[in-house]
Short mmCIF file of C-alpha atoms in Angstrom, two decimals:
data_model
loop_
_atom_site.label_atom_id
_atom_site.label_comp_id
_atom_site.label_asym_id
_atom_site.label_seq_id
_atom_site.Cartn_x
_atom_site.Cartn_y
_atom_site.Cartn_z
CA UNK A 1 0.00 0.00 0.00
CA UNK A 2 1.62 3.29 -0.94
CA UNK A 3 1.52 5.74 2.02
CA UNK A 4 -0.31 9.27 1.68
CA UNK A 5 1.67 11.74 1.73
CA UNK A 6 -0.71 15.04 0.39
CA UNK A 7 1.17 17.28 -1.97
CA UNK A 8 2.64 20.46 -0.59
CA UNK A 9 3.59 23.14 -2.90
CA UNK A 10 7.39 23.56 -3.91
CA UNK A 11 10.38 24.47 -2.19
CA UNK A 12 12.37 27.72 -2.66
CA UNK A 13 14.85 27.73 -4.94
CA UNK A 14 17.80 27.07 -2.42
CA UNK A 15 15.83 25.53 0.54
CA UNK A 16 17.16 25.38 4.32
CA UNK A 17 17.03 22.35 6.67
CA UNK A 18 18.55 19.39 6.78
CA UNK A 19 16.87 15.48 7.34
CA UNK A 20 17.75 15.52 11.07
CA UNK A 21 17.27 19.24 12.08
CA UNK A 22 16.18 22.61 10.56
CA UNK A 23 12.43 23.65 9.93
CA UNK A 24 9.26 21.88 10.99
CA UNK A 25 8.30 18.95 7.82
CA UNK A 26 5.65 21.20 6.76
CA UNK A 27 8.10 24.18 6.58
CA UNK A 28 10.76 22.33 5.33
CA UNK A 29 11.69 20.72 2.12
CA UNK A 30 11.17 17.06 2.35
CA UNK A 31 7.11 17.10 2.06
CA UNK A 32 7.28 18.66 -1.46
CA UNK A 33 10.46 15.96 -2.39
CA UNK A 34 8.35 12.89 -1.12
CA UNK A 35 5.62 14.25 -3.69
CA UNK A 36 8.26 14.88 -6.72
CA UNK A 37 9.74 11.60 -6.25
CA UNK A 38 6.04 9.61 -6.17
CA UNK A 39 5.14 11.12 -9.19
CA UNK A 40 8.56 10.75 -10.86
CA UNK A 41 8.59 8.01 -13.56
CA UNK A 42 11.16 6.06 -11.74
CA UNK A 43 9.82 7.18 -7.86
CA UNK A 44 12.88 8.79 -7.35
CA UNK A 45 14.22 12.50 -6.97
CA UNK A 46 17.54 13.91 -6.93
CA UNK A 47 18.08 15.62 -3.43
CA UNK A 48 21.19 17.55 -2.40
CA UNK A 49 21.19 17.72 1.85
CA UNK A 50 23.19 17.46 4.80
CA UNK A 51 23.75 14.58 6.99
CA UNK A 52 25.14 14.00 10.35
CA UNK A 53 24.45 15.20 13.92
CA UNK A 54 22.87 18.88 14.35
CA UNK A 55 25.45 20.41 16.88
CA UNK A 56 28.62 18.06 16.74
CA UNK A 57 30.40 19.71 14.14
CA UNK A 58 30.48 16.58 11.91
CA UNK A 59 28.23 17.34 9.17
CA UNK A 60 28.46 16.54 5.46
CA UNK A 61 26.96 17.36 2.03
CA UNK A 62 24.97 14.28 -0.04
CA UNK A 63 23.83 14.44 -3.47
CA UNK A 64 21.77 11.04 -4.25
CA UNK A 65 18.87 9.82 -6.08
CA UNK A 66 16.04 8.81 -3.44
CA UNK A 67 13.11 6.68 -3.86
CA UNK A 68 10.11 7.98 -2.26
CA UNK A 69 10.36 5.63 0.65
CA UNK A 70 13.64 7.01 1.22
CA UNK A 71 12.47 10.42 1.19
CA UNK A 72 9.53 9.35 3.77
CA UNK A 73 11.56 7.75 5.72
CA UNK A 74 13.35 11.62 6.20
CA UNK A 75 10.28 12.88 6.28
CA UNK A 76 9.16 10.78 9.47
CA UNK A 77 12.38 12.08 11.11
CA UNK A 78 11.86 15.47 10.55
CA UNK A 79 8.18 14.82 12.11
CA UNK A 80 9.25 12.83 15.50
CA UNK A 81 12.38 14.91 16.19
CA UNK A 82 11.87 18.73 14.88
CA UNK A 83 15.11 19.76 16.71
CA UNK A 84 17.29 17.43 15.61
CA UNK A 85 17.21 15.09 18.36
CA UNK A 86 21.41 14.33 19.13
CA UNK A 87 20.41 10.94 21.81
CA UNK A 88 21.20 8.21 18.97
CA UNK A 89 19.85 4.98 20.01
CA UNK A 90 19.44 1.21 18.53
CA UNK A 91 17.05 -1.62 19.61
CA UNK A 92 18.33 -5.51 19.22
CA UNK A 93 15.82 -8.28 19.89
CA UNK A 94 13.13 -5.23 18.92
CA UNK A 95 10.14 -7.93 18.49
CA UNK A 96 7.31 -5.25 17.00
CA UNK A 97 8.27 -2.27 18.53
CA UNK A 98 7.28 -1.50 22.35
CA UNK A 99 10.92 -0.73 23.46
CA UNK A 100 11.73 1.53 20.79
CA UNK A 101 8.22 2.90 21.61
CA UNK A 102 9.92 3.99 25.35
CA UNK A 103 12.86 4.80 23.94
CA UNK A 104 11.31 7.32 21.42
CA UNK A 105 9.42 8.75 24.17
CA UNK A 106 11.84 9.25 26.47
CA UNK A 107 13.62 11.55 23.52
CA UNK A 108 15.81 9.30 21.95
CA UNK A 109 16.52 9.17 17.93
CA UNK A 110 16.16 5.45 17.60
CA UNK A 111 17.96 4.84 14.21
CA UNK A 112 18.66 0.88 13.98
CA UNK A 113 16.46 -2.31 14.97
CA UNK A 114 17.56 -6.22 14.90
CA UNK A 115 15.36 -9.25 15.43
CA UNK A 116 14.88 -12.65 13.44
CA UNK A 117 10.82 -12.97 13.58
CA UNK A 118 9.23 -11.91 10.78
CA UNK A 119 5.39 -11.52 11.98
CA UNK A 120 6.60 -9.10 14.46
CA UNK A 121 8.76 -7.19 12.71
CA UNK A 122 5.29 -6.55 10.13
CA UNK A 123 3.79 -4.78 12.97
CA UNK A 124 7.63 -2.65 13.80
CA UNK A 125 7.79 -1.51 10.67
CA UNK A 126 4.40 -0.17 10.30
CA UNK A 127 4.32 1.64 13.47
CA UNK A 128 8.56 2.84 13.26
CA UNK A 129 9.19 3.38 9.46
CA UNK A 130 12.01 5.98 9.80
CA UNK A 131 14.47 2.78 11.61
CA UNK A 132 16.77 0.82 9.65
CA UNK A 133 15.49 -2.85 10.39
CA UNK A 134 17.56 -6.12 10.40
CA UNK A 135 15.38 -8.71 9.54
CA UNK A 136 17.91 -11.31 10.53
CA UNK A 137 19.90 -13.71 13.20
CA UNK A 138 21.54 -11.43 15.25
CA UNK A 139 24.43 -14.19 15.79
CA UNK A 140 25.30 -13.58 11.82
CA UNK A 141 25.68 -9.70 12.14
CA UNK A 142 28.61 -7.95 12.33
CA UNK A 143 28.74 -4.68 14.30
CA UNK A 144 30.67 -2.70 12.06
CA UNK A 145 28.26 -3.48 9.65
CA UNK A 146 25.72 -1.53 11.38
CA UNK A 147 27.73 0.92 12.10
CA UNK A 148 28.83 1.55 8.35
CA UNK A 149 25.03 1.66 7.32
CA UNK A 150 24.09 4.00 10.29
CA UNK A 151 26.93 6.13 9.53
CA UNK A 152 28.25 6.05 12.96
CA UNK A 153 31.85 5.08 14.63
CA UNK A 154 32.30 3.01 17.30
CA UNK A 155 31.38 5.23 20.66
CA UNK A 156 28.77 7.80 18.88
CA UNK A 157 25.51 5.37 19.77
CA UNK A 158 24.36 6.76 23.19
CA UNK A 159 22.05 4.06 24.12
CA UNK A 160 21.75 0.37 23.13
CA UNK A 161 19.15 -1.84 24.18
CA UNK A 162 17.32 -4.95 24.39
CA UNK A 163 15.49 -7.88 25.56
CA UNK A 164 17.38 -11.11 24.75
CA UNK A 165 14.67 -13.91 24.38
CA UNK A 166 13.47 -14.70 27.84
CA UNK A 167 11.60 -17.62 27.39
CA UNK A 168 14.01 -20.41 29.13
CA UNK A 169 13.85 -17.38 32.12
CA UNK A 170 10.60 -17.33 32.96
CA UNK A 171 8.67 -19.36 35.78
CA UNK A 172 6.41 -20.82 33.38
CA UNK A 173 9.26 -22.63 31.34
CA UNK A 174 10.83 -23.71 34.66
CA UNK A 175 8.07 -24.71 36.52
CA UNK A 176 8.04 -21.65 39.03
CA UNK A 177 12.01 -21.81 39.05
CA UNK A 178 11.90 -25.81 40.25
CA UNK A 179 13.42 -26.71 36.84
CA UNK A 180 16.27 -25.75 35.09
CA UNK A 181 15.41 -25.01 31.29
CA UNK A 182 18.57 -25.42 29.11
CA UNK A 183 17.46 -23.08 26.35
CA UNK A 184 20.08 -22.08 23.51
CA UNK A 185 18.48 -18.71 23.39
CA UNK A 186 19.58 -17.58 26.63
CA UNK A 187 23.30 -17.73 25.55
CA UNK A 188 21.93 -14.97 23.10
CA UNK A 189 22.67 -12.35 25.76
CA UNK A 190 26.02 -12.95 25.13
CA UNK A 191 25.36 -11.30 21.30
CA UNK A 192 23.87 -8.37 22.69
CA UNK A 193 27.52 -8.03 24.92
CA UNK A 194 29.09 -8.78 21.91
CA UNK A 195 27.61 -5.68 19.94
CA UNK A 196 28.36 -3.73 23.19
CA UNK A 197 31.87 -4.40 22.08
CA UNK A 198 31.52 -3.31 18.87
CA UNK A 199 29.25 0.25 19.22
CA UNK A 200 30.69 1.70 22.41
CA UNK A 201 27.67 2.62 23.56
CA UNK A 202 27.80 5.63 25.95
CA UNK A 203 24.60 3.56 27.99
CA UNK A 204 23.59 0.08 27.91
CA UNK A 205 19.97 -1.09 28.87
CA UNK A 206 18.63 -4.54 28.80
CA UNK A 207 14.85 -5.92 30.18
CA UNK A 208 14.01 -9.37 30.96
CA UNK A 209 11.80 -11.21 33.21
CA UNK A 210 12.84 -11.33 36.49
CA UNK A 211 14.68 -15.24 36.52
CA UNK A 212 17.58 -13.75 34.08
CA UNK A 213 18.78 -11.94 36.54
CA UNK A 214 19.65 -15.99 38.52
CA UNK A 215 21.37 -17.23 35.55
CA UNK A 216 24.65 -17.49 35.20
CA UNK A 217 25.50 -16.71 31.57
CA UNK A 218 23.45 -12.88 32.59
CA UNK A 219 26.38 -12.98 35.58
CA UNK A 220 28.97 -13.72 33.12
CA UNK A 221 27.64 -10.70 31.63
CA UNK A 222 27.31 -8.51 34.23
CA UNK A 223 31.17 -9.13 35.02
CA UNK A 224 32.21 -8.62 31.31
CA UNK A 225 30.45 -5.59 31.44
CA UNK A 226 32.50 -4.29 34.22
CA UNK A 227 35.70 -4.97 32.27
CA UNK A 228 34.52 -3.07 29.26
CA UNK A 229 34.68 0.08 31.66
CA UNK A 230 30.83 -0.10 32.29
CA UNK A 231 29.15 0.67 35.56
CA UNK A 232 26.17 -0.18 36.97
CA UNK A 233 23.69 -3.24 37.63
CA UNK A 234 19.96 -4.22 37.90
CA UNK A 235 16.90 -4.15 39.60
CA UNK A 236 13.68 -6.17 39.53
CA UNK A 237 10.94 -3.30 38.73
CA UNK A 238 7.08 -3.34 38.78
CA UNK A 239 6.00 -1.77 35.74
CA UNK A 240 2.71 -0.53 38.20
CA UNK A 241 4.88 1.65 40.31
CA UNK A 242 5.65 3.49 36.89
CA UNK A 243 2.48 4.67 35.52
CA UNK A 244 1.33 1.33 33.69
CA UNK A 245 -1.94 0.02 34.46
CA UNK A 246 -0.63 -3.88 34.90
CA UNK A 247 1.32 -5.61 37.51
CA UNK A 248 4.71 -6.77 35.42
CA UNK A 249 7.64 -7.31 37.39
CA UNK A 250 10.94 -7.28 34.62
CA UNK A 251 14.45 -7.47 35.55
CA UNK A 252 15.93 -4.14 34.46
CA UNK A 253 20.04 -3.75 33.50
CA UNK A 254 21.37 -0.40 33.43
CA UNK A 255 25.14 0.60 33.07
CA UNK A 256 26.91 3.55 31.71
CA UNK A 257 30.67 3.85 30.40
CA UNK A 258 32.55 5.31 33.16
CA UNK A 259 29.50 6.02 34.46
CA UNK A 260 26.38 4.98 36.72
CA UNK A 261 23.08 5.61 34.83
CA UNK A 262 20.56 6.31 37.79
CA UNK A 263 16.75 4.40 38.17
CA UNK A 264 13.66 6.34 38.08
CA UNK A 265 11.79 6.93 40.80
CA UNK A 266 8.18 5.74 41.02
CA UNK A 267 5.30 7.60 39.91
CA UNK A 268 3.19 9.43 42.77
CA UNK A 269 0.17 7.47 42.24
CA UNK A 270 -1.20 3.96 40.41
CA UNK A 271 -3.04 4.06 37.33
CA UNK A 272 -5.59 1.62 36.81
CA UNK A 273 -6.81 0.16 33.65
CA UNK A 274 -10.12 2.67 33.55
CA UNK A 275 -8.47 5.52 34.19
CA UNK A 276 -5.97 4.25 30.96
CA UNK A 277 -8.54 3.21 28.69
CA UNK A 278 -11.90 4.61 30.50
CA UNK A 279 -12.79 7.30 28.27
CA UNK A 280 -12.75 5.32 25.17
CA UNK A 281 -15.93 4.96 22.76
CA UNK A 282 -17.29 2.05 23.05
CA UNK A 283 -16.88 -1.03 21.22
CA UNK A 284 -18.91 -0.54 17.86
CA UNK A 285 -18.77 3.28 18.20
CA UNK A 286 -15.08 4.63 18.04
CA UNK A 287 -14.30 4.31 13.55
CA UNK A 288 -11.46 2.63 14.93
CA UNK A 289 -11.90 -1.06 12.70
CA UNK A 290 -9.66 -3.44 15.51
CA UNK A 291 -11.65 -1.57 18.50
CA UNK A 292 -15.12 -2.27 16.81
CA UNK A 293 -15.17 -5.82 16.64
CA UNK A 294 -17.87 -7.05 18.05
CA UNK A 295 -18.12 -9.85 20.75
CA UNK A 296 -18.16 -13.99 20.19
CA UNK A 297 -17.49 -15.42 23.26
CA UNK A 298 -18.79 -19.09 23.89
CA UNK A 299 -20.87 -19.79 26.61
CA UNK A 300 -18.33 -21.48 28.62
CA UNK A 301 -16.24 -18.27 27.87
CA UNK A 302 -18.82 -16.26 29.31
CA UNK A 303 -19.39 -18.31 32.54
CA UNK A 304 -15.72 -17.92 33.21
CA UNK A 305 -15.63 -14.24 32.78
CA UNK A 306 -19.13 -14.12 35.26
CA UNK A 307 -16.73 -15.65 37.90
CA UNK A 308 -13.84 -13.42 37.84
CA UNK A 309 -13.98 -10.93 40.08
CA UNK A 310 -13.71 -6.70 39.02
CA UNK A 311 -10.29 -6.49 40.42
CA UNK A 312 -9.22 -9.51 38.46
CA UNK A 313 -8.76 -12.28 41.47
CA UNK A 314 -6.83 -15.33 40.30
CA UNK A 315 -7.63 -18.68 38.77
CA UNK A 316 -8.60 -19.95 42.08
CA UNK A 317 -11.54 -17.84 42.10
CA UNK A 318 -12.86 -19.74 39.10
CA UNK A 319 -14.71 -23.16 39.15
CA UNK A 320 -12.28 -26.20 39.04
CA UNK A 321 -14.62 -27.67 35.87
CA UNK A 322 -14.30 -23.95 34.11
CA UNK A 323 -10.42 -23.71 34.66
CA UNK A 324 -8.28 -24.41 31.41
#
């Protein structure tokens, strides 16, 4: 599906503004370049512009043919980041997009994702178009790859981050921590320590459930970190005491170079899921296709969700017969 871009009416002669910085899109340049290149023959444009970071010094002149995708792509830049947003980040393991989500709110430029599932990955590129995406197995990337198609050195990314599949971690998979689970992917940790190597990030984050913190291969990592010249360590956080409106406890890794990178604090108060979602239409009512589907819940369905009490309870509030 090509996207919809409107047409905007040309540039000046010798516009101002570059991809990462400059004028707002609608004042700038890029809007009227996305339309020239859709409607070229080929989709493509010829753009002259500058590149690079907005107040490091390091900037440099490019004179390419775009497609309009390309040009988008800029376009969606300009759009999230009006003032050139210098916090360069990249997201490994990215699944379809929740921790570059966070990481784009909290006012970083996320410019690179990695992760091998290709369902997912549907959904990340939909929702984070502007990020250079590695469809791929992390263990066959090389991290001055990424850096040559990011256009960064080693030491200019100031965040990397990532959740290492967690499944041989969590309680389920070891039978509430009774069991052992000898799963290949958690020696995939030892990738993401392997692309801390290779970027020189200036801060290192990394989420998983709260049983990675036990294993010994995360350890291993921990103390590798420390001889990189990184400094810090984790805690087991409640995403509830942050603002979300679920109980999630995840093991969270922070460590800066040379540096400790401090925790938040917790939010003042608890959101619950009403106040989140309470002043939504309802269910049939908002235009919004994927919130008006309507219900089909079997009778046995229903039963179950007559038992469960408004502040959610637990499975032993439900019938034995009605438990799955």
């Amino acid at each position: 599906m090509t996207p919809r871009i409107p047409p905007y009416p040309d540039p000046p002669i010798h516009p101002t503004g570059s991809p990462f910085g400059g004028p707002g899109p609608r004042q700038g340049r890029w809007p009227a370049l996305a339309t020239r290149a859709r409607q070229a023959p080929d989709h493509r444009h010829r753009v002259h512009y500058t590149v690079g970071d907005v107040d490091d010094g390091r900037k440099k002149n490019v004179e390419k043919n775009l497609t309009f995708q390309e040009i988008r792509s800029i376009l969606l830049v300009e759009m999230l980041y009006p003032g050139g947003s210098t916090l360069k980040a990249v997201d490994l393991f990215c699944g379809c997009g929740g921790t570059t989500e966070g990481i784009k709110n909290a006012g970083f430029r996320v410019l690179g994702a990695v992760d091998i599932e290709p369902a997912p990955l549907r959904t990340y590129r939909e929702n984070h178009p502007e990020v250079v995406v590695w469809e791929a197995d992390i263990r066959e990337l090389k991290p001055e790859d990424m850096l040559e198609r990011l256009g960064l050195d080693a030491g200019d990314l100031d965040l990397l981050a990532g959740c290492p599949p967690c499944q041989g971690f969590s309680r389920m998979r070891t039978r509430n921590k009774a069991v052992y689970v000898d799963d290949p992917r958690n020696d995939l940790i030892f990738e993401f320590l392997r692309f801390v190597e290779g970027l020189r990030p200036r801060a290192v984050m990394v989420e998983n459930v709260p049983g990675a913190a036990k294993y010994e291969g995360f350890i291993e990592f921990s103390e590798k970190m420390k001889s990189l010249g990184y400094v810090g360590g984790y805690r087991v956080l409640n995403a509830a005491d942050y603002g979300v409106p679920q109980r999630r406890r995840r093991m969270i890794y922070l460590a800066g170079l040379g540096r400790e990178i401090p925790f938040p604090e917790k939010a003042a108060e608890t959101m619950t899921v009403w106040d989140a979602i309470g002043s939504l239409p309802k269910a049939g009512q908002s235009g919004d296709p994927a919130h008006d589907v309507t219900e089909n819940r079997s009778p046995r369905i229903m039963e179950i969700i007559r038992h469960t009490p408004k502040d959610g309870g637990s499975h032993r509030d439900i019938p034995e017969s009605l438990r799955i």
